[in-house]
mmCIF file of C-alpha atoms in Angstrom:
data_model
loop_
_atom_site.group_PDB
_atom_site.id
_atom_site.type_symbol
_atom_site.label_atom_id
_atom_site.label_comp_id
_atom_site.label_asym_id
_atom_site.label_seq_id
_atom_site.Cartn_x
_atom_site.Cartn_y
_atom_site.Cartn_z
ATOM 1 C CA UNK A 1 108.623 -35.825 -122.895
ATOM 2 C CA UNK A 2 111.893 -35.691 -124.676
ATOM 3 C CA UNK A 3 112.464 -38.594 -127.144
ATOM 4 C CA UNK A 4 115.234 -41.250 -127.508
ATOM 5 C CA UNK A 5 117.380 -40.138 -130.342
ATOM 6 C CA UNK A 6 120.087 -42.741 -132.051
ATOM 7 C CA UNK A 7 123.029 -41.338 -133.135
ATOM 8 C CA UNK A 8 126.427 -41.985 -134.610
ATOM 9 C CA UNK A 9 129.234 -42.994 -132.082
ATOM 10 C CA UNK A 10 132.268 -40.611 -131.631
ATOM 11 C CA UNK A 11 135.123 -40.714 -129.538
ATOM 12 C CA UNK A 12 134.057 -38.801 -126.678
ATOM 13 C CA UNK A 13 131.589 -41.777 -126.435
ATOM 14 C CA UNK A 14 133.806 -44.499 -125.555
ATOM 15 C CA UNK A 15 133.821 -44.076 -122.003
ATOM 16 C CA UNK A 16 129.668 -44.915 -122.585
ATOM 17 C CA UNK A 17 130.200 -47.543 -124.861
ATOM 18 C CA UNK A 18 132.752 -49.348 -122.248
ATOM 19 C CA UNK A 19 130.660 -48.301 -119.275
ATOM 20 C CA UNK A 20 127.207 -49.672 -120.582
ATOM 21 C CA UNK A 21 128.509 -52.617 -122.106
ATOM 22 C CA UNK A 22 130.797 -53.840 -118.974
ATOM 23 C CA UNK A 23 127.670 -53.346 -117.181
ATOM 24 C CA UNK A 24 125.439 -55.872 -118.484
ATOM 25 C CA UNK A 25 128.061 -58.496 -119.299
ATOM 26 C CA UNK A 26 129.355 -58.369 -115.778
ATOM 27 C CA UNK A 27 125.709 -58.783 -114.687
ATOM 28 C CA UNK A 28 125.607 -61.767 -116.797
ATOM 29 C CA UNK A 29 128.860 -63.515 -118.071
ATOM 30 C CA UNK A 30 132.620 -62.898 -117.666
ATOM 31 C CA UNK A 31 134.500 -60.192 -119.766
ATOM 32 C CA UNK A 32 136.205 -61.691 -122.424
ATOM 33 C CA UNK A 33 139.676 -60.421 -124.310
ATOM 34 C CA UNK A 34 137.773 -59.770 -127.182
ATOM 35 C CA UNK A 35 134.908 -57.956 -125.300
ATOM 36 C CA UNK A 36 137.881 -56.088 -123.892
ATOM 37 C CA UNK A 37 139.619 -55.013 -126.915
ATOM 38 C CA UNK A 38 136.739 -53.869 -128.405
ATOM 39 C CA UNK A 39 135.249 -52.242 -125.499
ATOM 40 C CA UNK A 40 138.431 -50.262 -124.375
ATOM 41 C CA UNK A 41 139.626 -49.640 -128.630
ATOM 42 C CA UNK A 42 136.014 -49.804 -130.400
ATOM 43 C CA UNK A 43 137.589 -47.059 -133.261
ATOM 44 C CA UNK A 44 140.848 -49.610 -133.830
ATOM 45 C CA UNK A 45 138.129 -52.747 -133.229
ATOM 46 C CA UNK A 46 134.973 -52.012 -134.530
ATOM 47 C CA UNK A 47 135.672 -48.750 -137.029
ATOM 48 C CA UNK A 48 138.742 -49.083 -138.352
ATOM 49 C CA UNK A 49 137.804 -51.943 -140.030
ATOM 50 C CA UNK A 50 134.585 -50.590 -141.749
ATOM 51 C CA UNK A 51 132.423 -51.298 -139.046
ATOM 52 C CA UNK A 52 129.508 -48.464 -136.984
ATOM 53 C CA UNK A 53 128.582 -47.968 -133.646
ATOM 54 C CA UNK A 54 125.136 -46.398 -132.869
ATOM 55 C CA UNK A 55 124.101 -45.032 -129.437
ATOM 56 C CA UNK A 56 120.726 -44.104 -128.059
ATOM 57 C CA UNK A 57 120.504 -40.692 -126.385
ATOM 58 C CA UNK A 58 118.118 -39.451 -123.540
ATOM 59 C CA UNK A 59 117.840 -36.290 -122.022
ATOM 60 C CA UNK A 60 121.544 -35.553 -123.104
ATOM 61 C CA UNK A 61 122.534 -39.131 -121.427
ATOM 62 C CA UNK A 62 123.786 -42.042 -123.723
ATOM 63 C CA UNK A 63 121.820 -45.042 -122.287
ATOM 64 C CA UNK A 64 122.504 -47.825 -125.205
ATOM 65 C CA UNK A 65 124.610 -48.987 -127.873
ATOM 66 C CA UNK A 66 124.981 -51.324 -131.127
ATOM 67 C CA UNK A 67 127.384 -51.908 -132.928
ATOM 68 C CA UNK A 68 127.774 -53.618 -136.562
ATOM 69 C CA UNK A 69 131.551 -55.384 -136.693
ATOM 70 C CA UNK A 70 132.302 -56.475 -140.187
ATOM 71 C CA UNK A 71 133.316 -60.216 -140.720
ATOM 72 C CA UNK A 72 134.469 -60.306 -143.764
ATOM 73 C CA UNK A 73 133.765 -58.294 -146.732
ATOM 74 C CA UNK A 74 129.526 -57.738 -146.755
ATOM 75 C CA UNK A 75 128.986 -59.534 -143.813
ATOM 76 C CA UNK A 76 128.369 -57.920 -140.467
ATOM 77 C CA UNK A 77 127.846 -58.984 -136.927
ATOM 78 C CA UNK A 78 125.268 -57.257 -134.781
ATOM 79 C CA UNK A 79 126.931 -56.916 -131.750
ATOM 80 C CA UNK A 80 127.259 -55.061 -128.203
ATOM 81 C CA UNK A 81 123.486 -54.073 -128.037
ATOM 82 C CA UNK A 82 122.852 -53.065 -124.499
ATOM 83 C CA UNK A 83 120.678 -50.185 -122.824
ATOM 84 C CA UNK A 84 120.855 -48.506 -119.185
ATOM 85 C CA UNK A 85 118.405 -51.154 -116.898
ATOM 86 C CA UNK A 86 117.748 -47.592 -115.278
ATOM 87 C CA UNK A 87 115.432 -47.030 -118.675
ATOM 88 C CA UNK A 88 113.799 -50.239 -119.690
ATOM 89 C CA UNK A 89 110.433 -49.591 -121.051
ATOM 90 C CA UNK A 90 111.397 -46.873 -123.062
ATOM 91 C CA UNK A 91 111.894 -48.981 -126.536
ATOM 92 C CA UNK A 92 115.445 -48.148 -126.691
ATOM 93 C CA UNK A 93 116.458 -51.875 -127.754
ATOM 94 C CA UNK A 94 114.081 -51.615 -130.158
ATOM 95 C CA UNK A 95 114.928 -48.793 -131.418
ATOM 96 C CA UNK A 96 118.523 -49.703 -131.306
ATOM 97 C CA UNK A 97 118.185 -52.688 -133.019
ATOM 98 C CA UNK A 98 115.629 -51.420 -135.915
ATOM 99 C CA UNK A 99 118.868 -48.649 -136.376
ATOM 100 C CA UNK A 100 121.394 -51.291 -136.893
ATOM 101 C CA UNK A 101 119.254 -53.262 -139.584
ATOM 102 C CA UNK A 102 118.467 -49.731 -141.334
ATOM 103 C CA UNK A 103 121.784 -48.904 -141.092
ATOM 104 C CA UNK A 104 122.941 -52.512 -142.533
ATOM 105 C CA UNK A 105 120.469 -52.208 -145.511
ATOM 106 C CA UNK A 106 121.771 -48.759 -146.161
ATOM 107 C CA UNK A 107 125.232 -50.127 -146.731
ATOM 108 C CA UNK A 108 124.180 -52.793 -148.678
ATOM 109 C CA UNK A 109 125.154 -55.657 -146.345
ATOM 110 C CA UNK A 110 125.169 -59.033 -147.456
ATOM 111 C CA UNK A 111 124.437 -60.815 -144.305
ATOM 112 C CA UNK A 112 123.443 -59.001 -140.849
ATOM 113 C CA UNK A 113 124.488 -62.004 -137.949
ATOM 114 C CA UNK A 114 124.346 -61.917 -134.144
ATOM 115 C CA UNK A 115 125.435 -64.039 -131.529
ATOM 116 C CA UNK A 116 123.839 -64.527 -128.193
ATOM 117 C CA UNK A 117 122.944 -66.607 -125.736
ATOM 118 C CA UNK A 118 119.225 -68.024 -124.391
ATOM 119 C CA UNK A 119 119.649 -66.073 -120.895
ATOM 120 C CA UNK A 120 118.680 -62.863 -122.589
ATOM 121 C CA UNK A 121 115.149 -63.744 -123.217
ATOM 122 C CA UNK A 122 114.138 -60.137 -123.706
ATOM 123 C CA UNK A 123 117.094 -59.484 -126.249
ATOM 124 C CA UNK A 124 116.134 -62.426 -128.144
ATOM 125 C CA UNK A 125 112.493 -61.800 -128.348
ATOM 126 C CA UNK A 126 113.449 -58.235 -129.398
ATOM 127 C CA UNK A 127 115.447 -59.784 -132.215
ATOM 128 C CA UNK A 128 112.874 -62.278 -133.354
ATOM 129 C CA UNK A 129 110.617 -59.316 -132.885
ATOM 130 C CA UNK A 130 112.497 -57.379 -135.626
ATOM 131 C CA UNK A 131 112.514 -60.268 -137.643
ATOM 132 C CA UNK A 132 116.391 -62.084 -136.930
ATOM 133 C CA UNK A 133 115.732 -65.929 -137.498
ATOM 134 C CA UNK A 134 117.973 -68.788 -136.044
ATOM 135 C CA UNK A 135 120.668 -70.383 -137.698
ATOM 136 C CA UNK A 136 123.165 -72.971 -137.223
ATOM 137 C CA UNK A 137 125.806 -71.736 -134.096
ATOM 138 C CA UNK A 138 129.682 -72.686 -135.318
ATOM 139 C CA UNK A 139 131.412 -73.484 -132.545
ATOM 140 C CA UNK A 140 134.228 -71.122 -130.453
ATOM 141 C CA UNK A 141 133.285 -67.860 -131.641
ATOM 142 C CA UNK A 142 132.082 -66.675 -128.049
ATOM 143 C CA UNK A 143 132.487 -68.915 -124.935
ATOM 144 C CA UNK A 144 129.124 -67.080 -123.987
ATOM 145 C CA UNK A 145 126.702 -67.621 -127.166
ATOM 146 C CA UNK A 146 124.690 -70.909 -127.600
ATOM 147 C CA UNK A 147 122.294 -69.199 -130.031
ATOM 148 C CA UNK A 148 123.061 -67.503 -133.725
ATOM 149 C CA UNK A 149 120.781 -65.537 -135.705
ATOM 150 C CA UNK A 150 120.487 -63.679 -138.700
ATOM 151 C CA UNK A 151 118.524 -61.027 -140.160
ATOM 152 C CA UNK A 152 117.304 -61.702 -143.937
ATOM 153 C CA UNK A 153 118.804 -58.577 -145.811
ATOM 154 C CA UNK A 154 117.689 -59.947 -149.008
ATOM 155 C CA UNK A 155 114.729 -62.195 -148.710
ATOM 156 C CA UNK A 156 113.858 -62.698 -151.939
ATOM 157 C CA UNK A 157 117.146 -64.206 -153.278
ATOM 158 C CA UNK A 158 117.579 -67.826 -154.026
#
């Protein structure tokens, strides 16, 4: 049985990246002009600024995404997690999502933050799962998300 493998996002990806993405928020929500930008532009929207894109590969097929979007300087967003509904079972959100906090510890993030919303029970227990605990939601960020979280990068500072 061939494994899931995550890997670094490159161009020839995007087409995936808009493809699964579109998927699952048209399942669920509306497409929004930021989900647009940085769905059809993710190098100008997501890299450019200093930001990573991981994908999870299966038998040759990219069936998931994550992304980390920087805020502001040290502070990153989790965002665009999604995996094929074709392969559910196989662990690729966990795996997906374990990538993204290895790869925010690795760059010695200050803050690792997501934004979500309560329909995607399995997302969110995946999340709590990996260790993400609520926080506070501002208001206006995303029309879609009623619930914030964030993953503590440095648990033992004051």
């Amino acid at each position: 049985m061939n494994e899931v493998e995550i890997i670094e996002y490159q161009s020839v990806y995007q087409p995936d990246f808009e493809r699964l993405n579109k998927a699952w928020l048209e399942a669920y929500f509306t497409i929004e002009p930021i989900d647009r930008y940085v769905l059809e532009q993710p190098e100008e929207a997501i890299l450019k600024p200093g930001g990573m894109i991981l994908l999870a590969r299966y038998e040759g097929k990219i069936i998931g995404t994550v992304a980390l979007k920087v805020i502001e300087p040290g502070v990153y967003e989790m965002t665009k997690m999604c995996v094929d509904t074709t392969y559910k079972g196989l662990g690729v959100g966990k795996k997906l999502c374990a990538a993204a906090i290895e790869l925010a510890k690795s760059i010695n993030a200050n803050r690792l933050l997501l934004y979500t919303t309560s329909v995607l029970e399995t997302a969110i227990a995946i999340y709590r799962k990996q260790g993400f605990i609520d926080i506070p939601l501002e208001p206006g960020v995303y029309a879609r998300a009623n619930v914030k979280m964030e993953y503590p990068l440095h648990p033992d500072a004051n």
